[in-house]
Amino acid sequence: MANAMLHQTVGSLQLLGNSGIHGEVGNNPVRLFPKGFKVQVGFSKGGAYSSGERKFSSIRASASQTSVVDPVLSPSNNDSHESRKKSNEAALILIRHGESLWNEKNLFTGCVDVPLTKKGVEEAIEAGKRISNIPVDMIYTSALIRAQMTAMLAMTQHRRKKVPIIMHNESEQAMAWSQIYSEDTLKQSIPVIAAWQLNERMYGELQGLNKQETADRFGKEKVHEWRRSYDIPPPNGESLEMCAQRAVAYFKENIEPQLLAGKNVMIAAHGNSLRSIIMYLDKLTSQEVISLELSTGIPMLYIFKEGKFIRRGSPIAPTEAGVYAYTRRLPQSIVGYNVGPLARF
Amino acid sequence: MATAMFQQCIGTIQLNSCGDEWGSCKKFRNYSLRFISRGFALDVRLLTKGSFISSRSKLHLVHALSSHSSLVDPVSSISDGANDHQKNISESALILIRHGESLWNEMNLFTGSIDVSLTKKGVEEAIEAGKRISNIPVDIIYTSSLIRAKMTAMLAMIQHRHKKVPIIRHTESDQAKEWTRVFSEETERQSIPVITAWQLNERMYGELQGLHKQETIDRYGKEKVHEWRRSYDIPPPKGESLEMCSQRAVSYFREQIEPQLQSGKHVMVAAHGNCLRSIIMYLDKLTSLEVTTLELSTGVPLLYIYKEGKFIRRGSLVGPTEAGVYAYTESLALYRQYLDEMFQ
């Protein structure tokens, strides 16, 4: 069907070499521009991207092979496409969890494993709606339930229908018991990795204390210093610098290679661990990072391309008219979900 | 304030062994109280007009022991389980909740111990379950190590009226223990420890995990699959039989959870179909045949009362919108009244 048509189209391209091809795919005009060995589909509409029923397919051709692949899978089919590694774009979504029960009570939380309030649950669902069209191949969370729940609740809104599965490696038995015995099912899974290195900054002896109480006890300036300086830790706790050190190291060693391999990644974590990562992504100074505030429940999107992180702001909710252009690839992936024969939900 | 007065009351009772001084307590409350000493423990019996109607008066339950008199807030007096002397007199509530629909349930795949999360529907079931238990005291929560059970517990507790905060205990490493420490006694008192245990995981389904149910029937045959799913002691390849699941779930229950109930703590267990059936088999003394036909509704909590070493089944808790004619026990009704007054 559509598949065959595209194959033919791509086939013709190769023969014709460098000249552009104009044609029609579905109801829309399509122009194919060979760029080296890469072909990109660009399309122009009235300008705004609003959710609609249009059917598009994206086409990627590389020197080694022409393949029309499901746009959703193409970023992730990285095993055999070494040549594509550098030209891939990968999406990186950062979500800060919403209100926790101790936030509500104004207690310092840090690494104490406190769950979300009703409001925090709603924020997670809202966040999920905003990223429901962005591909996700892997999820990283901290070891704390509020981040894990945020990720899982957000993914209940995701249109793709791949199933997040939490990886367990705390013991031999845990690993043996988490074995999945169907290839198909494995392919339809999104591994979820819980890492303490993405935990909130550990607040030491302030954990569980009332914020006002603490100000009364230690003095307003001292508390302000602990909370907002870069390198002064609260007693027995972590400074932002220490938190950044372990969060960014984890990001560089474990998450960045996934992005390099073309996988789309979502990270659900906490205010301080995410700021630290953003400090690395945006190359902020320590002064800039301490004044950086991340909204809760509003996902941040970065595109990882050719070794660089391009900040793309916050994906808007689906009910708002989309004037925000992510990248060419992403809308195509989005649209890939709408295409019957090519979609693999 | 109230505390001092009560301490006096108790002090007086101890000296006078239940003489007239209890009368001095009378004017504090609108209800008349009778202190009945039973051995070294005191019971407060509440005499009102007969029905429990929420009102503005402040009730305090007092438990006094020979070793010390302590006036505690009624919630913790029902829940302060540390006193061995109370063993024979206290009742504790045991709530069992089976999590709702998971993403693989929806897709009809065998899940077992694979850590798959809840669907939207499963989330709603958890919230619904929470509404049903919002008036039952909870002091400690046990869940499996799988996210669908943990989320069910956390979502259910959001609905709870008492406003105590569940805190998940981490013991996986020294650092984890260190990093999750709480440094305020007051805050700890307002927390409910949540303990995650793999022994409460769903029955491990071995080589069927991830397989589609229809597919598996086609591959192995309907009877074989039925046998694995519904027999008591035949495990699927590399998996657990219901018997094996029972063995680890019930021994965990007996070693870890029952002592909590014995000490008067109210416990909630959020887990899975098979491990909960196994526990119910133990609580209700079912035969292996009876347990294989036992089906647990998802998201509908089951209540047991633990009293004097026995488990009394109290059925499923009704939703808050239904007129509650169901009387659980006297102390639970008092607890509910306490909540009503707290949250006028």
PDB file of N, CA, C and O in Angstrom, chain A residues 160-198:
ATOM      1  N   ARG A 160       1.941   5.840  21.830  1.00  0.00           N
ATOM      2  CA  ARG A 160       2.677   4.825  21.096  1.00  0.00           C
ATOM      3  C   ARG A 160       2.326   3.407  21.491  1.00  0.00           C
ATOM      4  O   ARG A 160       2.447   2.495  20.713  1.00  0.00           O
ATOM      5  N   LYS A 161       1.932   3.214  22.724  1.00  0.00           N
ATOM      6  CA  LYS A 161       1.534   1.882  23.170  1.00  0.00           C
ATOM      7  C   LYS A 161       2.665   0.897  23.396  1.00  0.00           C
ATOM      8  O   LYS A 161       2.424  -0.272  23.618  1.00  0.00           O
ATOM      9  N   LYS A 162       3.905   1.338  23.337  1.00  0.00           N
ATOM     10  CA  LYS A 162       4.971   0.441  23.786  1.00  0.00           C
ATOM     11  C   LYS A 162       4.898   0.425  25.300  1.00  0.00           C
ATOM     12  O   LYS A 162       4.475   1.391  25.935  1.00  0.00           O
ATOM     13  N   VAL A 163       5.321  -0.673  25.886  1.00  0.00           N
ATOM     14  CA  VAL A 163       5.111  -0.851  27.316  1.00  0.00           C
ATOM     15  C   VAL A 163       6.396  -0.635  28.110  1.00  0.00           C
ATOM     16  O   VAL A 163       7.373  -1.341  27.911  1.00  0.00           O
ATOM     17  N   PRO A 164       6.393   0.352  29.029  1.00  0.00           N
ATOM     18  CA  PRO A 164       7.582   0.524  29.871  1.00  0.00           C
ATOM     19  C   PRO A 164       7.718  -0.659  30.820  1.00  0.00           C
ATOM     20  O   PRO A 164       6.737  -1.089  31.434  1.00  0.00           O
ATOM     21  N   ILE A 165       8.918  -1.181  30.939  1.00  0.00           N
ATOM     22  CA  ILE A 165       9.180  -2.311  31.830  1.00  0.00           C
ATOM     23  C   ILE A 165      10.375  -1.970  32.702  1.00  0.00           C
ATOM     24  O   ILE A 165      11.452  -1.663  32.186  1.00  0.00           O
ATOM     25  N   ILE A 166      10.163  -2.033  34.009  1.00  0.00           N
ATOM     26  CA  ILE A 166      11.243  -1.658  34.913  1.00  0.00           C
ATOM     27  C   ILE A 166      12.248  -2.797  35.026  1.00  0.00           C
ATOM     28  O   ILE A 166      11.880  -3.947  35.284  1.00  0.00           O
ATOM     29  N   MET A 167      13.514  -2.432  34.826  1.00  0.00           N
ATOM     30  CA  MET A 167      14.572  -3.440  34.896  1.00  0.00           C
ATOM     31  C   MET A 167      14.969  -3.675  36.355  1.00  0.00           C
ATOM     32  O   MET A 167      15.109  -2.720  37.122  1.00  0.00           O
ATOM     33  N   HIS A 168      15.125  -4.925  36.724  1.00  0.00           N
ATOM     34  CA  HIS A 168      15.542  -5.243  38.080  1.00  0.00           C
ATOM     35  C   HIS A 168      16.854  -5.991  38.046  1.00  0.00           C
ATOM     36  O   HIS A 168      16.960  -7.039  37.421  1.00  0.00           O
ATOM     37  N   ASN A 169      17.855  -5.437  38.749  1.00  0.00           N
ATOM     38  CA  ASN A 169      19.110  -6.174  38.788  1.00  0.00           C
ATOM     39  C   ASN A 169      19.679  -6.221  40.199  1.00  0.00           C
ATOM     40  O   ASN A 169      20.883  -6.338  40.379  1.00  0.00           O
ATOM     41  N   GLU A 170      18.794  -6.095  41.192  1.00  0.00           N
ATOM     42  CA  GLU A 170      19.307  -6.037  42.566  1.00  0.00           C
ATOM     43  C   GLU A 170      19.837  -7.372  43.070  1.00  0.00           C
ATOM     44  O   GLU A 170      20.509  -7.431  44.086  1.00  0.00           O
ATOM     45  N   SER A 171      19.489  -8.451  42.403  1.00  0.00           N
ATOM     46  CA  SER A 171      20.006  -9.761  42.807  1.00  0.00           C
ATOM     47  C   SER A 171      19.909 -10.691  41.608  1.00  0.00           C
ATOM     48  O   SER A 171      19.243 -10.385  40.626  1.00  0.00           O
ATOM     49  N   GLU A 172      20.565 -11.834  41.728  1.00  0.00           N
ATOM     50  CA  GLU A 172      20.507 -12.845  40.660  1.00  0.00           C
ATOM     51  C   GLU A 172      19.060 -13.249  40.415  1.00  0.00           C
ATOM     52  O   GLU A 172      18.604 -13.377  39.282  1.00  0.00           O
ATOM     53  N   GLN A 173      18.368 -13.450  41.539  1.00  0.00           N
ATOM     54  CA  GLN A 173      16.985 -13.889  41.397  1.00  0.00           C
ATOM     55  C   GLN A 173      16.136 -12.824  40.715  1.00  0.00           C
ATOM     56  O   GLN A 173      15.337 -13.136  39.842  1.00  0.00           O
ATOM     57  N   ALA A 174      16.360 -11.575  41.097  1.00  0.00           N
ATOM     58  CA  ALA A 174      15.573 -10.498  40.494  1.00  0.00           C
ATOM     59  C   ALA A 174      15.764 -10.488  38.983  1.00  0.00           C
ATOM     60  O   ALA A 174      14.818 -10.300  38.222  1.00  0.00           O
ATOM     61  N   MET A 175      17.011 -10.713  38.565  1.00  0.00           N
ATOM     62  CA  MET A 175      17.280 -10.741  37.124  1.00  0.00           C
ATOM     63  C   MET A 175      16.623 -11.941  36.464  1.00  0.00           C
ATOM     64  O   MET A 175      15.983 -11.818  35.420  1.00  0.00           O
ATOM     65  N   ALA A 176      16.747 -13.104  37.098  1.00  0.00           N
ATOM     66  CA  ALA A 176      16.160 -14.317  36.518  1.00  0.00           C
ATOM     67  C   ALA A 176      14.646 -14.183  36.435  1.00  0.00           C
ATOM     68  O   ALA A 176      14.014 -14.580  35.451  1.00  0.00           O
ATOM     69  N   TRP A 177      14.060 -13.582  37.461  1.00  0.00           N
ATOM     70  CA  TRP A 177      12.614 -13.474  37.496  1.00  0.00           C
ATOM     71  C   TRP A 177      12.080 -12.440  36.520  1.00  0.00           C
ATOM     72  O   TRP A 177      10.888 -12.426  36.241  1.00  0.00           O
ATOM     73  N   SER A 178      12.950 -11.539  36.039  1.00  0.00           N
ATOM     74  CA  SER A 178      12.476 -10.511  35.111  1.00  0.00           C
ATOM     75  C   SER A 178      12.679 -10.879  33.654  1.00  0.00           C
ATOM     76  O   SER A 178      12.590 -10.028  32.781  1.00  0.00           O
ATOM     77  N   GLN A 179      12.935 -12.148  33.406  1.00  0.00           N
ATOM     78  CA  GLN A 179      13.174 -12.557  32.022  1.00  0.00           C
ATOM     79  C   GLN A 179      11.897 -12.557  31.199  1.00  0.00           C
ATOM     80  O   GLN A 179      10.883 -13.118  31.625  1.00  0.00           O
ATOM     81  N   ILE A 180      11.997 -11.971  30.006  1.00  0.00           N
ATOM     82  CA  ILE A 180      10.844 -11.967  29.106  1.00  0.00           C
ATOM     83  C   ILE A 180      11.099 -12.980  28.002  1.00  0.00           C
ATOM     84  O   ILE A 180      12.157 -12.970  27.380  1.00  0.00           O
ATOM     85  N   TYR A 181      10.130 -13.843  27.762  1.00  0.00           N
ATOM     86  CA  TYR A 181      10.366 -14.954  26.848  1.00  0.00           C
ATOM     87  C   TYR A 181       9.724 -14.792  25.483  1.00  0.00           C
ATOM     88  O   TYR A 181       9.448 -15.769  24.806  1.00  0.00           O
ATOM     89  N   SER A 182       9.481 -13.571  25.086  1.00  0.00           N
ATOM     90  CA  SER A 182       8.932 -13.395  23.746  1.00  0.00           C
ATOM     91  C   SER A 182       9.648 -12.233  23.074  1.00  0.00           C
ATOM     92  O   SER A 182       9.679 -11.126  23.600  1.00  0.00           O
ATOM     93  N   GLU A 183      10.222 -12.501  21.902  1.00  0.00           N
ATOM     94  CA  GLU A 183      10.953 -11.466  21.167  1.00  0.00           C
ATOM     95  C   GLU A 183      10.065 -10.296  20.804  1.00  0.00           C
ATOM     96  O   GLU A 183      10.438  -9.135  20.935  1.00  0.00           O
ATOM     97  N   ASP A 184       8.889 -10.643  20.356  1.00  0.00           N
ATOM     98  CA  ASP A 184       7.934  -9.607  19.957  1.00  0.00           C
ATOM     99  C   ASP A 184       7.628  -8.671  21.111  1.00  0.00           C
ATOM    100  O   ASP A 184       7.608  -7.460  20.965  1.00  0.00           O
ATOM    101  N   THR A 185       7.375  -9.296  22.255  1.00  0.00           N
ATOM    102  CA  THR A 185       7.030  -8.509  23.430  1.00  0.00           C
ATOM    103  C   THR A 185       8.201  -7.622  23.828  1.00  0.00           C
ATOM    104  O   THR A 185       8.033  -6.464  24.171  1.00  0.00           O
ATOM    105  N   LEU A 186       9.401  -8.201  23.745  1.00  0.00           N
ATOM    106  CA  LEU A 186      10.595  -7.415  24.063  1.00  0.00           C
ATOM    107  C   LEU A 186      10.707  -6.201  23.166  1.00  0.00           C
ATOM    108  O   LEU A 186      11.057  -5.111  23.605  1.00  0.00           O
ATOM    109  N   LYS A 187      10.401  -6.416  21.891  1.00  0.00           N
ATOM    110  CA  LYS A 187      10.516  -5.304  20.930  1.00  0.00           C
ATOM    111  C   LYS A 187       9.510  -4.216  21.237  1.00  0.00           C
ATOM    112  O   LYS A 187       9.728  -3.054  20.918  1.00  0.00           O
ATOM    113  N   GLN A 188       8.397  -4.609  21.846  1.00  0.00           N
ATOM    114  CA  GLN A 188       7.374  -3.622  22.178  1.00  0.00           C
ATOM    115  C   GLN A 188       7.557  -3.066  23.583  1.00  0.00           C
ATOM    116  O   GLN A 188       6.617  -2.528  24.162  1.00  0.00           O
ATOM    117  N   SER A 189       8.750  -3.223  24.141  1.00  0.00           N
ATOM    118  CA  SER A 189       8.971  -2.722  25.497  1.00  0.00           C
ATOM    119  C   SER A 189       9.916  -1.548  25.503  1.00  0.00           C
ATOM    120  O   SER A 189      10.789  -1.416  24.652  1.00  0.00           O
ATOM    121  N   ILE A 190       9.721  -0.711  26.495  1.00  0.00           N
ATOM    122  CA  ILE A 190      10.626   0.407  26.736  1.00  0.00           C
ATOM    123  C   ILE A 190      11.309   0.117  28.064  1.00  0.00           C
ATOM    124  O   ILE A 190      10.651   0.131  29.103  1.00  0.00           O
ATOM    125  N   PRO A 191      12.603  -0.183  28.064  1.00  0.00           N
ATOM    126  CA  PRO A 191      13.267  -0.459  29.338  1.00  0.00           C
ATOM    127  C   PRO A 191      13.254   0.786  30.225  1.00  0.00           C
ATOM    128  O   PRO A 191      13.477   1.903  29.742  1.00  0.00           O
ATOM    129  N   VAL A 192      12.972   0.576  31.508  1.00  0.00           N
ATOM    130  CA  VAL A 192      12.999   1.662  32.482  1.00  0.00           C
ATOM    131  C   VAL A 192      14.094   1.352  33.489  1.00  0.00           C
ATOM    132  O   VAL A 192      14.072   0.308  34.125  1.00  0.00           O
ATOM    133  N   ILE A 193      15.035   2.255  33.591  1.00  0.00           N
ATOM    134  CA  ILE A 193      16.169   2.006  34.490  1.00  0.00           C
ATOM    135  C   ILE A 193      16.121   2.978  35.653  1.00  0.00           C
ATOM    136  O   ILE A 193      16.088   4.203  35.447  1.00  0.00           O
ATOM    137  N   ALA A 194      16.105   2.431  36.866  1.00  0.00           N
ATOM    138  CA  ALA A 194      16.053   3.268  38.066  1.00  0.00           C
ATOM    139  C   ALA A 194      17.474   3.412  38.599  1.00  0.00           C
ATOM    140  O   ALA A 194      18.149   2.412  38.834  1.00  0.00           O
ATOM    141  N   ALA A 195      17.918   4.651  38.777  1.00  0.00           N
ATOM    142  CA  ALA A 195      19.296   4.882  39.212  1.00  0.00           C
ATOM    143  C   ALA A 195      19.338   5.871  40.365  1.00  0.00           C
ATOM    144  O   ALA A 195      18.806   6.981  40.269  1.00  0.00           O
ATOM    145  N   TRP A 196      20.001   5.476  41.451  1.00  0.00           N
ATOM    146  CA  TRP A 196      20.090   6.382  42.601  1.00  0.00           C
ATOM    147  C   TRP A 196      20.877   7.644  42.223  1.00  0.00           C
ATOM    148  O   TRP A 196      20.676   8.701  42.837  1.00  0.00           O
ATOM    149  N   GLN A 197      21.720   7.548  41.198  1.00  0.00           N
ATOM    150  CA  GLN A 197      22.526   8.720  40.822  1.00  0.00           C
ATOM    151  C   GLN A 197      21.650   9.861  40.306  1.00  0.00           C
ATOM    152  O   GLN A 197      22.111  10.999  40.187  1.00  0.00           O
ATOM    153  N   LEU A 198      20.396   9.526  39.976  1.00  0.00           N
ATOM    154  CA  LEU A 198      19.489  10.574  39.520  1.00  0.00           C
ATOM    155  C   LEU A 198      18.588  11.068  40.650  1.00  0.00           C
ATOM    156  O   LEU A 198      17.687  11.880  40.427  1.00  0.00           O
TER     157      LEU A 198
END
